[in-house]
Short mmCIF file of C-alpha atoms in Angstrom, two decimals:
data_model
loop_
_atom_site.label_atom_id
_atom_site.label_comp_id
_atom_site.label_asym_id
_atom_site.label_seq_id
_atom_site.Cartn_x
_atom_site.Cartn_y
_atom_site.Cartn_z
CA MET A 100 -16.13 295.17 60.14
CA ALA A 101 -18.76 296.02 58.58
CA THR A 102 -20.52 300.39 58.65
CA GLN A 103 -23.34 299.94 60.84
CA THR A 104 -25.46 300.24 64.07
CA GLN A 105 -24.03 297.86 67.35
CA ALA A 106 -26.48 296.65 69.31
CA PRO A 107 -25.33 297.64 73.69
CA VAL A 108 -23.13 295.07 74.60
CA GLN A 109 -24.53 292.29 75.65
CA PRO A 110 -21.85 289.99 77.54
CA GLY A 111 -23.10 285.92 77.13
CA SER A 112 -24.80 286.09 74.58
CA GLU A 113 -22.50 284.22 71.99
CA ASN A 114 -25.35 281.47 73.24
CA LYS A 115 -27.25 283.49 70.60
CA LEU A 116 -25.40 282.81 68.05
CA TYR A 117 -25.12 279.09 65.73
CA ILE A 118 -21.38 278.16 64.38
CA LEU A 119 -20.00 275.86 61.82
CA GLN A 120 -17.28 274.69 60.37
CA GLN A 121 -17.59 275.88 57.14
CA GLY A 122 -16.06 272.28 54.80
CA ILE A 123 -13.21 270.70 55.23
CA VAL A 124 -9.97 271.81 55.60
CA GLU A 125 -7.10 269.43 53.51
CA ASP A 126 -3.86 269.57 52.93
CA ALA A 127 -0.76 267.96 52.76
CA PRO A 128 3.13 267.31 54.70
CA GLY A 129 5.12 269.87 52.56
CA GLY A 130 1.54 271.57 51.03
CA VAL A 131 0.67 275.06 50.67
CA PRO A 132 -1.05 276.04 53.93
CA ALA A 133 -4.58 276.07 54.58
CA HIS A 134 -7.86 277.59 55.40
CA LEU A 135 -9.98 276.40 57.87
CA SER A 136 -13.00 278.05 57.65
CA PHE A 137 -15.85 278.78 59.76
CA GLY A 138 -18.44 281.01 60.25
CA ILE A 139 -21.19 282.58 62.43
CA LEU A 140 -24.53 283.48 61.85
CA SER A 141 -27.35 284.66 64.40
CA THR A 142 -29.78 282.12 65.22
CA VAL A 143 -32.25 285.77 66.41
CA PRO A 144 -33.70 288.89 64.53
CA ASP A 145 -32.32 291.05 66.88
CA PRO A 146 -29.21 292.45 67.48
CA VAL A 147 -26.38 290.29 68.06
CA ASN A 148 -23.49 292.08 70.27
CA PRO A 149 -21.40 290.41 72.99
CA GLY A 150 -18.30 292.34 72.97
CA ASP A 151 -14.96 290.94 72.84
CA ILE A 152 -14.22 287.25 73.49
CA THR A 153 -12.06 285.03 73.23
CA PHE A 154 -11.37 282.07 70.49
CA THR A 155 -10.10 279.19 70.94
CA LEU A 156 -9.04 276.74 68.60
CA LYS A 157 -7.51 273.53 68.51
CA ALA A 158 -5.98 272.06 65.44
CA PRO A 159 -7.00 268.12 64.25
CA THR A 160 -4.75 265.60 64.66
CA GLY A 161 -1.39 266.64 61.48
CA PHE A 162 -2.38 269.88 61.36
CA VAL A 163 -1.03 273.62 63.12
CA PHE A 164 -2.01 276.82 62.65
CA THR A 165 0.18 279.38 60.95
CA GLY A 166 -1.32 282.46 62.90
CA TRP A 167 -2.27 283.65 60.98
CA LEU A 168 -6.06 284.27 60.12
CA SER A 169 -8.68 286.35 58.89
CA TRP A 170 -12.29 287.55 58.51
CA ALA A 171 -15.90 289.29 56.53
CA TYR A 172 -18.85 290.60 57.11
CA HIS A 173 -20.98 288.73 54.40
CA ASP A 174 -25.16 288.62 53.33
CA VAL A 175 -26.15 285.27 54.14
CA ASN A 176 -28.42 285.24 51.45
CA THR A 177 -25.39 285.20 48.29
CA LEU A 178 -22.65 285.77 50.71
CA GLN A 179 -21.60 289.47 49.39
CA ALA A 180 -19.32 290.73 51.57
CA LYS A 181 -20.81 293.07 53.40
CA GLY A 182 -16.94 294.86 54.67
CA ASN A 183 -13.70 294.69 54.11
CA LEU A 184 -11.35 291.80 54.92
CA GLU A 185 -9.85 291.81 58.99
CA THR A 186 -6.62 289.97 59.11
CA THR A 187 -5.00 289.41 62.21
CA GLN A 188 -1.75 287.39 63.25
CA GLY A 189 -3.46 285.56 66.93
CA THR A 190 -2.35 283.61 69.82
CA LEU A 191 -0.46 280.17 69.03
CA GLY A 192 -0.28 277.65 71.87
CA ASP A 193 0.93 273.33 72.41
CA GLY A 194 3.54 274.05 69.40
CA GLY A 195 1.06 276.29 67.17
CA ARG A 196 -2.30 272.95 67.59
CA THR A 197 -3.94 275.36 69.36
CA LEU A 198 -5.08 279.24 68.67
CA THR A 199 -6.33 281.71 70.65
CA PHE A 200 -7.68 286.21 69.93
CA THR A 201 -10.52 287.97 70.99
CA HIS A 202 -12.80 289.71 68.24
CA ASN A 203 -16.82 290.80 68.92
CA PRO A 204 -18.66 289.01 66.97
CA SER A 205 -21.81 290.74 66.45
CA LEU A 206 -24.16 291.05 64.42
CA SER A 207 -26.73 293.25 62.97
CA THR A 208 -29.46 291.17 61.86
CA ASN A 209 -29.51 286.93 61.39
CA GLN A 210 -29.09 287.66 57.63
CA GLU A 211 -25.71 288.97 58.34
CA CYS A 212 -22.91 286.77 59.32
CA ILE A 213 -18.82 286.55 59.88
CA GLY A 214 -16.88 284.10 57.91
CA TYR A 215 -13.46 283.21 59.59
CA GLY A 216 -10.30 281.70 57.57
CA ALA A 217 -7.38 280.36 60.05
CA GLN A 218 -4.44 279.55 58.10
CA VAL A 219 -3.28 275.63 59.11
CA THR A 220 -1.14 273.75 57.72
CA ALA A 221 -0.44 269.61 57.72
CA VAL A 222 2.61 268.54 59.95
CA ASP A 223 5.97 266.32 58.67
CA GLY A 224 5.09 263.38 58.80
CA ALA A 225 1.23 263.60 59.08
CA THR A 226 -0.25 259.77 58.63
CA PRO A 227 -2.85 260.60 55.85
CA GLY A 228 -6.02 260.31 57.01
CA ARG A 229 -9.42 262.26 58.74
CA TYR A 230 -9.71 263.28 61.77
CA THR A 231 -12.09 265.39 63.67
CA ASP A 232 -10.30 265.81 67.30
CA GLY A 233 -10.47 269.60 67.01
CA GLN A 234 -12.92 272.49 68.56
CA LEU A 235 -13.26 275.67 67.84
CA LYS A 236 -14.44 277.45 71.03
CA VAL A 237 -16.58 280.82 70.80
CA GLY A 238 -16.81 282.86 74.69
CA ALA A 239 -19.24 280.27 76.34
CA ALA A 240 -21.29 278.97 73.28
CA ASN A 241 -20.91 275.41 73.31
CA PRO A 242 -17.78 274.05 71.39
CA ILE A 243 -18.03 272.34 67.79
CA LYS A 244 -15.54 269.75 66.54
CA LEU A 245 -12.85 271.28 64.26
CA LYS A 246 -12.86 268.61 61.38
CA GLY A 247 -9.04 268.12 58.80
CA ARG A 248 -8.15 265.37 56.44
CA VAL A 249 -4.43 264.97 55.90
CA LEU A 250 -3.67 263.93 52.39
CA ASP A 251 -0.97 261.65 51.06
CA PRO A 252 1.53 264.43 49.87
CA ASP A 253 1.71 263.42 46.35
CA GLU A 254 -1.89 264.42 46.42
CA ASP A 255 -1.41 268.26 47.18
#
């Protein structure tokens, strides 16, 4: 985590965060695992510190999580990392289709963001195509859709 003074914990302040998927994850069955990337930014100039909250991810059709994920703080203008990359293992459910973990997405200003990457892999036998039925829920914030594209095995 970035070395900075955090504001007092403000339960429910995750509603002040802007959450988005970064790109569309692509993988072919039997391919090397890929990263489903998402970011969190603040919508207000003041510090946002919701405390430890649960992140719940549901993989798009054709994908499962491996359990590994990472995150780092970045400057929103340069995208330069401001803190060390943190890596952890989340909790898998539904045969790897869901991943949950707890983290405090604390942001000191709206000039920094957190970039997350959750490792996924395409399921053997998955039908190639684009799927938009994944979901990311961060505490009480409105969930967002997660999208993925299963490639033909010879595309990876």
